[in-house]
PDB file of C-alpha atoms in Angstrom:
ATOM      1  CA  LEU A1256     -21.093 -43.711-124.026  1.00 68.00           C
ATOM      2  CA  LYS A1257     -20.216 -41.736-121.810  1.00 73.00           C
ATOM      3  CA  GLN A1258     -16.962 -43.339-120.802  1.00 77.00           C
ATOM      4  CA  ALA A1259     -15.464 -42.356-124.611  1.00 78.00           C
ATOM      5  CA  GLN A1260     -17.778 -38.713-124.121  1.00 77.00           C
ATOM      6  CA  GLU A1261     -15.485 -38.476-121.285  1.00 83.00           C
ATOM      7  CA  ASP A1262     -12.332 -39.288-122.554  1.00 86.00           C
ATOM      8  CA  PRO A1263     -10.426 -36.953-125.781  1.00 84.00           C
ATOM      9  CA  ALA A1264      -8.504 -39.733-127.873  1.00 87.00           C
ATOM     10  CA  ALA A1265     -12.312 -41.636-128.493  1.00 83.00           C
ATOM     11  CA  ASP A1266     -13.855 -40.811-131.262  1.00 85.00           C
ATOM     12  CA  GLN A1267     -16.226 -38.389-130.678  1.00 79.00           C
ATOM     13  CA  TRP A1268     -20.365 -37.960-131.742  1.00 79.00           C
ATOM     14  CA  VAL A1269     -23.553 -36.225-131.028  1.00 82.00           C
ATOM     15  CA  VAL A1270     -26.444 -38.311-128.727  1.00 80.00           C
ATOM     16  CA  LEU A1271     -29.408 -37.813-128.812  1.00 89.00           C
ATOM     17  CA  HIS A1272     -32.506 -38.943-126.821  1.00 92.00           C
ATOM     18  CA  PHE A1273     -36.297 -38.722-127.528  1.00 96.00           C
ATOM     19  CA  PRO A1274     -38.051 -39.896-124.979  1.00 97.00           C
ATOM     20  CA  ALA A1275     -41.691 -41.195-126.492  1.00 98.00           C
ATOM     21  CA  ILE A1276     -43.067 -38.925-123.424  1.00 97.00           C
ATOM     22  CA  THR A1277     -41.442 -36.022-121.917  1.00 96.00           C
ATOM     23  CA  ASP A1278     -43.524 -33.339-119.375  1.00 94.00           C
ATOM     24  CA  GLY A1279     -46.403 -35.481-119.849  1.00 94.00           C
ATOM     25  CA  LYS A1280     -46.474 -34.980-123.508  1.00 96.00           C
ATOM     26  CA  ALA A1281     -45.739 -37.765-126.363  1.00 98.00           C
ATOM     27  CA  LEU A1282     -43.224 -37.075-128.622  1.00 98.00           C
ATOM     28  CA  TRP A1283     -46.143 -38.714-131.761  1.00 97.00           C
ATOM     29  CA  PRO A1284     -49.227 -37.885-131.190  1.00 97.00           C
ATOM     30  CA  GLU A1285     -49.965 -38.899-135.066  1.00 98.00           C
ATOM     31  CA  ARG A1286     -48.268 -42.025-134.249  1.00 97.00           C
ATOM     32  CA  TYR A1287     -48.304 -42.799-130.743  1.00 97.00           C
ATOM     33  CA  PRO A1288     -50.879 -40.815-128.674  1.00 98.00           C
ATOM     34  CA  LEU A1289     -50.291 -40.984-125.495  1.00 97.00           C
ATOM     35  CA  ASP A1290     -53.192 -43.202-124.126  1.00 97.00           C
ATOM     36  CA  ALA A1291     -51.302 -45.759-126.333  1.00 97.00           C
ATOM     37  CA  LEU A1292     -48.152 -45.450-125.245  1.00 97.00           C
ATOM     38  CA  GLU A1293     -49.960 -45.762-121.586  1.00 96.00           C
ATOM     39  CA  ASN A1294     -51.106 -49.257-122.833  1.00 96.00           C
ATOM     40  CA  ILE A1295     -47.717 -50.309-123.796  1.00 96.00           C
ATOM     41  CA  ARG A1296     -46.829 -49.430-120.578  1.00 94.00           C
ATOM     42  CA  SER A1297     -48.956 -50.960-118.915  1.00 93.00           C
ATOM     43  CA  SER A1298     -48.237 -54.550-120.816  1.00 93.00           C
ATOM     44  CA  ILE A1299     -44.852 -54.385-121.134  1.00 92.00           C
ATOM     45  CA  GLY A1300     -43.298 -52.732-117.923  1.00 89.00           C
ATOM     46  CA  GLY A1301     -42.283 -50.047-116.335  1.00 88.00           C
ATOM     47  CA  ARG A1302     -38.807 -51.413-116.761  1.00 86.00           C
ATOM     48  CA  VAL A1303     -38.471 -52.386-120.883  1.00 91.00           C
ATOM     49  CA  PHE A1304     -41.129 -48.977-122.219  1.00 94.00           C
ATOM     50  CA  GLU A1305     -38.499 -46.544-120.072  1.00 92.00           C
ATOM     51  CA  SER A1306     -35.363 -49.022-122.389  1.00 93.00           C
ATOM     52  CA  LEU A1307     -36.785 -49.146-125.777  1.00 95.00           C
ATOM     53  CA  TYR A1308     -39.500 -45.852-125.501  1.00 97.00           C
ATOM     54  CA  GLN A1309     -36.994 -43.958-122.732  1.00 96.00           C
ATOM     55  CA  GLY A1310     -34.488 -44.281-123.771  1.00 93.00           C
ATOM     56  CA  ASN A1311     -33.259 -45.191-120.933  1.00 89.00           C
ATOM     57  CA  PRO A1312     -31.869 -48.861-120.252  1.00 86.00           C
ATOM     58  CA  THR A1313     -31.573 -50.803-117.116  1.00 79.00           C
ATOM     59  CA  ILE A1314     -29.742 -53.936-115.546  1.00 74.00           C
ATOM     60  CA  ALA A1315     -32.725 -56.280-114.934  1.00 70.00           C
ATOM     61  CA  GLU A1316     -31.827 -57.170-111.570  1.00 65.00           C
ATOM     62  CA  GLY A1317     -30.876 -53.261-110.113  1.00 62.00           C
ATOM     63  CA  GLN A1318     -28.160 -50.353-109.791  1.00 66.00           C
ATOM     64  CA  ILE A1319     -28.151 -50.584-106.105  1.00 74.00           C
ATOM     65  CA  ILE A1320     -30.331 -53.178-104.450  1.00 74.00           C
ATOM     66  CA  LYS A1321     -29.448 -56.575-105.660  1.00 75.00           C
ATOM     67  CA  ARG A1322     -32.168 -59.527-106.174  1.00 73.00           C
ATOM     68  CA  GLU A1323     -30.906 -62.306-104.554  1.00 77.00           C
ATOM     69  CA  TRP A1324     -30.847 -60.294-101.914  1.00 79.00           C
ATOM     70  CA  TRP A1325     -35.074 -60.645-101.384  1.00 78.00           C
ATOM     71  CA  LYS A1326     -36.455 -62.810 -98.976  1.00 78.00           C
ATOM     72  CA  TYR A1327     -39.609 -63.565 -99.212  1.00 82.00           C
ATOM     73  CA  TYR A1328     -41.863 -64.777 -95.568  1.00 82.00           C
ATOM     74  CA  ARG A1329     -44.630 -66.394 -95.223  1.00 88.00           C
ATOM     75  CA  GLU A1330     -44.669 -65.538 -91.409  1.00 87.00           C
ATOM     76  CA  PRO A1331     -42.104 -62.571 -91.631  1.00 80.00           C
ATOM     77  CA  PRO A1332     -38.863 -62.561 -88.248  1.00 84.00           C
ATOM     78  CA  ARG A1333     -39.604 -60.049 -85.280  1.00 89.00           C
ATOM     79  CA  PHE A1334     -38.076 -56.832 -86.872  1.00 90.00           C
ATOM     80  CA  ASN A1335     -35.819 -55.121 -84.331  1.00 94.00           C
ATOM     81  CA  ARG A1336     -37.105 -52.208 -86.269  1.00 94.00           C
ATOM     82  CA  LEU A1337     -38.882 -50.503 -89.659  1.00 93.00           C
ATOM     83  CA  LEU A1338     -38.959 -48.047 -91.905  1.00 93.00           C
ATOM     84  CA  HIS A1339     -41.300 -46.756 -94.225  1.00 94.00           C
ATOM     85  CA  SER A1340     -39.660 -44.838 -97.413  1.00 94.00           C
ATOM     86  CA  TRP A1341     -42.868 -42.998 -99.742  1.00 92.00           C
ATOM     87  CA  ASP A1342     -41.803 -41.523-102.765  1.00 88.00           C
ATOM     88  CA  THR A1343     -45.450 -39.486-103.845  1.00 85.00           C
ATOM     89  CA  ALA A1344     -46.510 -38.491-107.583  1.00 77.00           C
ATOM     90  CA  PHE A1345     -47.880 -34.897-106.150  1.00 75.00           C
ATOM     91  CA  LYS A1346     -47.705 -32.936-109.533  1.00 70.00           C
ATOM     92  CA  ASP A1347     -49.902 -31.250-112.210  1.00 69.00           C
ATOM     93  CA  LYS A1348     -49.961 -33.555-114.698  1.00 67.00           C
ATOM     94  CA  SER A1349     -52.627 -35.489-116.615  1.00 64.00           C
ATOM     95  CA  GLN A1350     -50.280 -38.262-116.370  1.00 66.00           C
ATOM     96  CA  ASN A1351     -47.681 -38.461-112.901  1.00 67.00           C
ATOM     97  CA  ASP A1352     -45.683 -40.511-111.618  1.00 72.00           C
ATOM     98  CA  TYR A1353     -46.312 -43.713-109.419  1.00 77.00           C
ATOM     99  CA  SER A1354     -46.552 -43.185-105.460  1.00 83.00           C
ATOM    100  CA  VAL A1355     -44.374 -45.103-103.477  1.00 89.00           C
ATOM    101  CA  CYS A1356     -43.832 -47.212-100.681  1.00 91.00           C
ATOM    102  CA  THR A1357     -41.348 -49.087 -98.795  1.00 90.00           C
ATOM    103  CA  VAL A1358     -40.763 -50.494 -95.597  1.00 89.00           C
ATOM    104  CA  TRP A1359     -37.931 -52.250 -94.364  1.00 87.00           C
ATOM    105  CA  GLY A1360     -37.105 -53.964 -91.541  1.00 87.00           C
ATOM    106  CA  GLU A1361     -33.276 -55.278 -89.636  1.00 88.00           C
ATOM    107  CA  ALA A1362     -33.976 -57.825 -88.723  1.00 85.00           C
ATOM    108  CA  ASP A1363     -31.327 -59.948 -85.475  1.00 82.00           C
ATOM    109  CA  ASN A1364     -30.698 -62.793 -88.481  1.00 67.00           C
TER     110      ASN A1364
END
């Protein structure tokens, strides 16, 4: 869509985007109250909910970090460096985003 929108020779149209939840409020609360939408998100998962209910699809393997790069260890290797990365949700809303911490390690192998 973005490529077609930027090409003046392509057919042009208006994209209407209506996320089910915006600023902590349900788009159509009489049909889908906020608590029902949160239950749906919990049952189908964040990625699917973002695609179907928020109009924000992403590819399953991620856009930056590929699934095949992930490794699981019973005993982690000895890391030369560790990096902690935090994304916290400090907003005055009844429904905040999740807070997340990731830990990255650099090893010799």
